[in-house]
């Protein structure tokens, strides 16, 4: 029963209840649950998603299930909660070759501050498996943006762990974190109001 009450109050605080956890209550475990709740919300509330295709000279809004236009460099997926606040932005660079798929997901609290970041990559040519390698790193941050927890996995397509030292990572591209939603939108030239 205690677990149900904890999870219920956590979800209520994340999705708009009057009282949010205090700074002392933001343990790494609470941050993990917030990220999981944001992912579940995004997957079960497709109408809360807004998509944009970034091309060299323009930004195009996309319909939810439309084909990504040729010349697209990056697709942005923006998730808003029921109070219309951005809780998650996923940036997906496009691979012309199809040899890799990378997602950079930044998670924001109800005040627009980043509390988690997830980088997921699936790629060929790793040298440690004949098929696809899957790499995921998640970092969690306190209110001063200091990393308080980090997880890392590297597996093959059968979910068997791979040894990082035996792999090469030919598709490790640089990325920039934003501390706030407004910084992210400005840096990526995304509209502030959607």
Coordinates of C-alpha atoms in Angstrom, one line a residue:
X1 CA 0.0 0.0 0.0
X2 CA 2.9 2.4 0.8
X3 CA 4.3 1.9 -2.7
X4 CA 1.0 2.7 -4.3
X5 CA 0.6 5.9 -2.2
X6 CA 4.2 6.9 -3.0
X7 CA 3.8 6.3 -6.8
X8 CA 0.4 8.0 -6.8
X9 CA 1.7 11.1 -5.1
X10 CA 4.8 11.1 -7.3
X11 CA 2.6 11.0 -10.5
X12 CA 0.3 13.6 -9.1
X13 CA 3.1 16.0 -8.3
X14 CA 4.7 15.5 -11.7
X15 CA 1.5 16.0 -13.7
X16 CA 0.2 19.1 -12.0
X17 CA -0.9 18.5 -8.4
X18 CA -0.5 21.6 -6.2
X19 CA 2.5 20.4 -4.1
X20 CA 5.7 19.3 -5.8
X21 CA 8.5 17.6 -3.9
X22 CA 10.9 19.8 -2.1
X23 CA 14.5 19.9 -2.9
X24 CA 15.2 17.5 -0.1
X25 CA 12.7 15.1 -1.4
X26 CA 14.3 15.0 -4.9
X27 CA 16.3 11.8 -4.3
X28 CA 17.8 10.0 -7.3
X29 CA 15.0 7.4 -7.0
X30 CA 12.4 10.1 -7.3
X31 CA 14.1 11.5 -10.4
X32 CA 14.2 8.0 -11.9
X33 CA 10.5 7.6 -11.3
X34 CA 9.8 11.1 -12.9
X35 CA 11.7 10.1 -16.0
X36 CA 9.8 6.8 -16.3
X37 CA 6.5 8.6 -15.7
X38 CA 7.4 11.1 -18.5
X39 CA 8.2 8.3 -20.9
X40 CA 5.0 6.5 -20.1
X41 CA 3.0 9.7 -20.5
X42 CA 4.6 10.3 -23.9
X43 CA 3.9 6.8 -25.1
X44 CA 0.2 6.8 -24.0
X45 CA -0.7 10.4 -24.9
X46 CA 0.2 10.7 -28.6
X47 CA -1.9 13.9 -28.9
X48 CA 0.6 15.6 -26.5
X49 CA 3.4 15.2 -29.0
X50 CA 4.5 17.9 -31.5
X51 CA 7.1 17.2 -34.2
X52 CA 9.4 19.5 -36.1
X53 CA 11.9 18.6 -38.9
X54 CA 15.0 20.8 -38.9
X55 CA 16.4 21.3 -42.4
X56 CA 19.5 23.4 -43.3
X57 CA 17.4 26.6 -43.9
X58 CA 14.1 26.0 -42.3
X59 CA 12.1 24.3 -39.5
X60 CA 9.0 22.4 -40.6
X61 CA 6.1 21.3 -38.4
X62 CA 5.2 17.6 -39.0
X63 CA 2.0 15.7 -38.6
X64 CA 2.3 12.9 -36.1
X65 CA 2.6 10.0 -38.5
X66 CA 4.0 11.9 -41.5
X67 CA 7.1 10.9 -43.5
X68 CA 10.2 12.9 -42.6
X69 CA 11.0 15.1 -45.7
X70 CA 14.2 14.7 -47.6
X71 CA 17.0 17.0 -46.4
X72 CA 16.0 16.8 -42.7
X73 CA 18.9 16.9 -40.4
X74 CA 17.1 16.4 -37.1
X75 CA 13.6 15.6 -35.9
X76 CA 12.4 17.2 -32.6
X77 CA 9.6 15.6 -30.6
X78 CA 8.2 17.8 -27.9
X79 CA 5.9 16.3 -25.2
X80 CA 3.6 18.6 -23.2
X81 CA 1.7 17.6 -20.1
X82 CA -2.0 18.4 -19.4
X83 CA -1.0 21.8 -18.1
X84 CA 0.7 22.5 -21.5
X85 CA 4.1 22.5 -20.0
X86 CA 7.0 20.9 -21.8
X87 CA 8.2 17.8 -19.9
X88 CA 10.3 16.1 -22.5
X89 CA 12.1 17.0 -25.8
X90 CA 13.7 14.3 -27.9
X91 CA 16.2 15.2 -30.6
X92 CA 16.7 12.6 -33.3
X93 CA 19.4 13.3 -35.9
X94 CA 18.7 11.6 -39.2
X95 CA 21.0 8.9 -40.6
X96 CA 21.2 8.9 -44.4
X97 CA 23.0 5.5 -44.4
X98 CA 20.7 3.9 -41.9
X99 CA 23.7 2.6 -40.0
X100 CA 22.7 4.3 -36.8
X101 CA 19.8 5.7 -34.8
X102 CA 20.5 8.2 -32.0
X103 CA 18.1 10.0 -29.6
X104 CA 19.0 12.7 -27.1
X105 CA 16.1 13.2 -24.6
X106 CA 16.0 16.0 -22.1
X107 CA 13.5 15.8 -19.3
X108 CA 12.2 19.0 -17.6
X109 CA 10.3 19.6 -14.3
X110 CA 7.2 21.7 -14.0
X111 CA 9.4 24.8 -13.7
X112 CA 11.2 24.1 -16.9
X113 CA 14.4 22.9 -15.4
X114 CA 16.3 19.8 -16.7
X115 CA 16.3 16.9 -14.3
X116 CA 17.4 14.1 -16.6
X117 CA 19.1 13.4 -19.9
X118 CA 19.1 10.1 -21.9
X119 CA 21.2 9.3 -24.9
X120 CA 20.2 6.2 -26.8
X121 CA 22.1 4.8 -29.7
X122 CA 21.6 1.8 -31.9
X123 CA 24.3 1.2 -34.5
X124 CA 26.2 -1.2 -36.8
X125 CA 30.0 -1.4 -37.2
X126 CA 30.7 -1.6 -33.5
X127 CA 33.4 -4.3 -33.9
X128 CA 32.1 -6.2 -30.9
X129 CA 28.9 -7.8 -32.4
X130 CA 28.0 -8.7 -35.9
X131 CA 24.6 -7.1 -35.6
X132 CA 23.3 -4.0 -33.9
X133 CA 24.8 -2.6 -30.7
X134 CA 22.5 -0.7 -28.3
X135 CA 24.0 1.9 -26.0
X136 CA 22.0 3.9 -23.4
X137 CA 23.2 6.4 -20.9
X138 CA 20.9 8.2 -18.5
X139 CA 22.0 11.0 -16.1
X140 CA 19.9 12.6 -13.4
X141 CA 20.5 16.1 -12.0
X142 CA 19.7 18.0 -8.8
X143 CA 18.3 21.5 -8.9
X144 CA 21.8 23.0 -9.4
X145 CA 22.3 20.7 -12.5
X146 CA 24.9 18.6 -10.7
X147 CA 24.8 14.9 -11.8
X148 CA 23.5 12.8 -8.9
X149 CA 23.0 9.4 -10.6
X150 CA 24.0 7.8 -13.9
X151 CA 23.3 4.5 -15.6
X152 CA 24.9 2.9 -18.6
X153 CA 24.1 -0.2 -20.7
X154 CA 25.6 -1.6 -23.8
X155 CA 24.0 -4.7 -25.3
X156 CA 23.6 -6.6 -28.6
X157 CA 20.3 -7.1 -30.4
X158 CA 19.5 -10.1 -28.1
X159 CA 20.0 -7.8 -25.1
X160 CA 23.3 -9.6 -24.2
X161 CA 25.8 -7.3 -22.5
X162 CA 28.8 -6.2 -24.5
X163 CA 32.2 -5.1 -23.3
X164 CA 32.7 -1.4 -23.9
X165 CA 36.4 -1.8 -24.3
X166 CA 36.0 -4.2 -27.2
X167 CA 33.6 -1.9 -29.1
X168 CA 34.2 1.0 -31.4
X169 CA 31.7 3.9 -31.4
X170 CA 31.9 5.4 -34.9
X171 CA 28.7 7.4 -34.4
X172 CA 29.5 9.3 -31.2
X173 CA 28.5 12.9 -32.1
X174 CA 28.8 15.8 -29.8
X175 CA 25.6 17.3 -28.2
X176 CA 24.8 20.1 -26.0
X177 CA 22.6 20.0 -22.8
X178 CA 20.3 22.9 -21.9
X179 CA 19.5 23.6 -18.3
X180 CA 16.0 24.9 -19.0
X181 CA 13.3 24.5 -21.6
X182 CA 13.6 28.1 -22.7
X183 CA 17.4 27.7 -23.3
X184 CA 16.7 24.5 -25.3
X185 CA 14.0 26.2 -27.5
X186 CA 16.2 29.2 -28.1
X187 CA 19.4 27.2 -28.9
X188 CA 17.5 25.0 -31.4
X189 CA 15.4 27.8 -32.8
X190 CA 12.2 26.1 -31.9
X191 CA 9.0 28.2 -31.4
X192 CA 8.4 29.1 -27.7
X193 CA 4.7 28.6 -28.1
X194 CA 3.4 25.5 -29.9

